[in-house]
């Protein structure tokens, strides 16, 4: 079902303040910056081999990322595993008894289709299933 780690999501207070470390310090290529209105975040994707780092900046105080930052400060927010077919992956997870935040796929950054597993079922690591965009 899983192909690889598609990306690791990291919550940041400010993309402008964080990007120089990844782009200039670590020399990771910036794949793009995009706003995901649904999640109230601005997202920067940086490439690392077959995977990516997804920097998440809240665009509103009621963004889920703003709430995460209030509680935990900046840091790793979630791990996204790549799947061929996210709808099928959701069905399999539910069949295995997992709780899903998303019972149906929704749009992620850069044309992906995604679904989050409920943290109660993923033992403290927020887990995203991610179908690559085309
Ligand atoms: Co993600």
Short mmCIF file of C-alpha atoms and ligand atoms in Angstrom, two decimals:
data_model
loop_
_atom_site.label_atom_id
_atom_site.label_comp_id
_atom_site.label_asym_id
_atom_site.label_seq_id
_atom_site.Cartn_x
_atom_site.Cartn_y
_atom_site.Cartn_z
CA UNK A 1 0.00 0.00 0.00
CA UNK A 2 2.77 2.49 0.97
CA UNK A 3 5.32 3.55 -1.64
CA UNK A 4 7.70 5.83 0.26
CA UNK A 5 7.73 8.84 2.54
CA UNK A 6 6.25 11.57 0.34
CA UNK A 7 7.01 14.37 2.81
CA UNK A 8 7.48 15.40 6.42
CA UNK A 9 5.31 18.31 7.53
CA UNK A 10 6.93 20.91 9.80
CA UNK A 11 4.98 23.70 11.53
CA UNK A 12 6.69 27.10 11.40
CA UNK A 13 5.76 30.58 12.65
CA UNK A 14 7.07 32.25 9.50
CA UNK A 15 8.10 30.87 6.10
CA UNK A 16 10.20 33.99 5.49
CA UNK A 17 12.23 33.34 8.64
CA UNK A 18 12.51 29.56 8.13
CA UNK A 19 13.17 29.21 4.40
CA UNK A 20 16.77 30.51 4.46
CA UNK A 21 17.82 27.60 6.73
CA UNK A 22 16.46 24.94 4.35
CA UNK A 23 16.99 26.67 0.99
CA UNK A 24 20.30 28.46 1.59
CA UNK A 25 21.80 26.58 4.54
CA UNK A 26 20.88 23.00 3.66
CA UNK A 27 20.72 23.85 -0.08
CA UNK A 28 17.40 22.10 -0.59
CA UNK A 29 15.66 23.12 -3.84
CA UNK A 30 12.41 25.06 -3.27
CA UNK A 31 9.70 23.31 -5.30
CA UNK A 32 7.10 26.01 -4.71
CA UNK A 33 5.00 27.99 -2.25
CA UNK A 34 1.24 27.73 -2.26
CA UNK A 35 -1.71 28.65 -0.05
CA UNK A 36 -4.11 25.88 0.95
CA UNK A 37 -7.16 27.93 1.92
CA UNK A 38 -9.04 24.90 3.25
CA UNK A 39 -6.34 24.35 5.92
CA UNK A 40 -5.55 28.07 6.45
CA UNK A 41 -1.87 27.52 5.74
CA UNK A 42 0.82 28.70 3.39
CA UNK A 43 2.96 25.75 2.33
CA UNK A 44 6.55 25.67 1.04
CA UNK A 45 7.81 22.39 -0.44
CA UNK A 46 11.54 21.62 -0.53
CA UNK A 47 13.04 18.62 -2.29
CA UNK A 48 15.20 15.96 -0.65
CA UNK A 49 15.79 12.93 -2.87
CA UNK A 50 12.47 11.24 -3.58
CA UNK A 51 10.88 12.99 -0.61
CA UNK A 52 10.04 16.53 0.42
CA UNK A 53 9.94 18.75 3.45
CA UNK A 54 6.62 20.62 3.78
CA UNK A 55 6.87 23.84 5.80
CA UNK A 56 3.46 24.92 7.12
CA UNK A 57 2.81 28.54 8.13
CA UNK A 58 -0.62 29.47 9.53
CA UNK A 59 -2.54 32.20 7.68
CA UNK A 60 -5.10 32.69 10.46
CA UNK A 61 -5.21 32.30 14.27
CA UNK A 62 -7.84 29.55 13.89
CA UNK A 63 -5.66 27.51 11.52
CA UNK A 64 -4.95 23.98 12.81
CA UNK A 65 -1.24 24.87 12.47
CA UNK A 66 -1.69 28.00 14.65
CA UNK A 67 -3.23 25.79 17.33
CA UNK A 68 -0.37 23.30 17.00
CA UNK A 69 2.20 26.11 17.37
CA UNK A 70 0.43 27.50 20.46
CA UNK A 71 0.55 24.08 22.09
CA UNK A 72 3.93 22.72 20.95
CA UNK A 73 5.94 25.49 19.33
CA UNK A 74 7.54 24.97 15.92
CA UNK A 75 8.58 21.45 14.93
CA UNK A 76 7.60 18.23 13.20
CA UNK A 77 3.83 18.14 12.64
CA UNK A 78 3.17 15.02 10.53
CA UNK A 79 4.63 12.29 8.32
CA UNK A 80 3.03 11.69 4.92
CA UNK A 81 3.28 8.26 3.31
CA UNK A 82 2.72 8.04 -0.42
CA UNK A 83 0.03 5.66 -1.66
CA UNK A 84 -1.13 4.82 -5.20
CA UNK A 85 -4.80 5.27 -4.40
CA UNK A 86 -5.74 7.25 -1.29
CA UNK A 87 -9.44 6.26 -1.39
CA UNK A 88 -8.46 2.60 -1.38
CA UNK A 89 -5.90 3.22 1.40
CA UNK A 90 -8.62 4.84 3.56
CA UNK A 91 -10.87 1.80 3.07
CA UNK A 92 -8.03 -0.55 4.03
CA UNK A 93 -7.19 1.46 7.16
CA UNK A 94 -10.84 1.50 8.27
CA UNK A 95 -11.12 -2.25 7.55
CA UNK A 96 -8.11 -2.75 9.87
CA UNK A 97 -9.90 -0.82 12.61
CA UNK A 98 -8.15 2.56 12.31
CA UNK A 99 -9.99 5.81 12.93
CA UNK A 100 -9.58 8.37 10.16
CA UNK A 101 -9.88 12.17 10.46
CA UNK A 102 -10.70 12.12 6.74
CA UNK A 103 -13.09 9.40 5.66
CA UNK A 104 -12.94 10.77 2.12
CA UNK A 105 -9.85 12.21 0.37
CA UNK A 106 -9.36 15.96 0.25
CA UNK A 107 -7.03 18.27 -1.65
CA UNK A 108 -3.48 18.76 -0.34
CA UNK A 109 -0.74 21.04 -1.63
CA UNK A 110 0.61 20.66 -5.16
CA UNK A 111 -2.26 18.64 -6.61
CA UNK A 112 -2.09 15.82 -4.06
CA UNK A 113 -5.11 13.99 -2.62
CA UNK A 114 -4.70 13.34 1.09
CA UNK A 115 -6.29 11.87 4.20
CA UNK A 116 -5.19 12.07 7.84
CA UNK A 117 -5.35 9.13 10.23
CA UNK A 118 -6.81 10.04 13.65
CA UNK A 119 -3.98 10.52 16.21
CA UNK A 120 -5.74 8.03 18.55
CA UNK A 121 -5.02 5.36 15.93
CA UNK A 122 -1.49 6.44 15.03
CA UNK A 123 0.14 6.46 18.48
CA UNK A 124 1.14 10.09 18.76
CA UNK A 125 2.43 10.65 15.21
CA UNK A 126 0.01 12.55 13.02
CA UNK A 127 -0.05 10.41 9.87
CA UNK A 128 -1.06 11.53 6.38
CA UNK A 129 -1.79 9.26 3.42
CA UNK A 130 -0.86 11.11 0.25
CA UNK A 131 -1.60 10.34 -3.39
CA UNK A 132 0.83 12.20 -5.62
CA UNK A 133 -0.55 14.87 -7.95
CA UNK A 134 -0.39 14.48 -11.72
CO1 LIG B 1 1.38 17.08 4.47
#
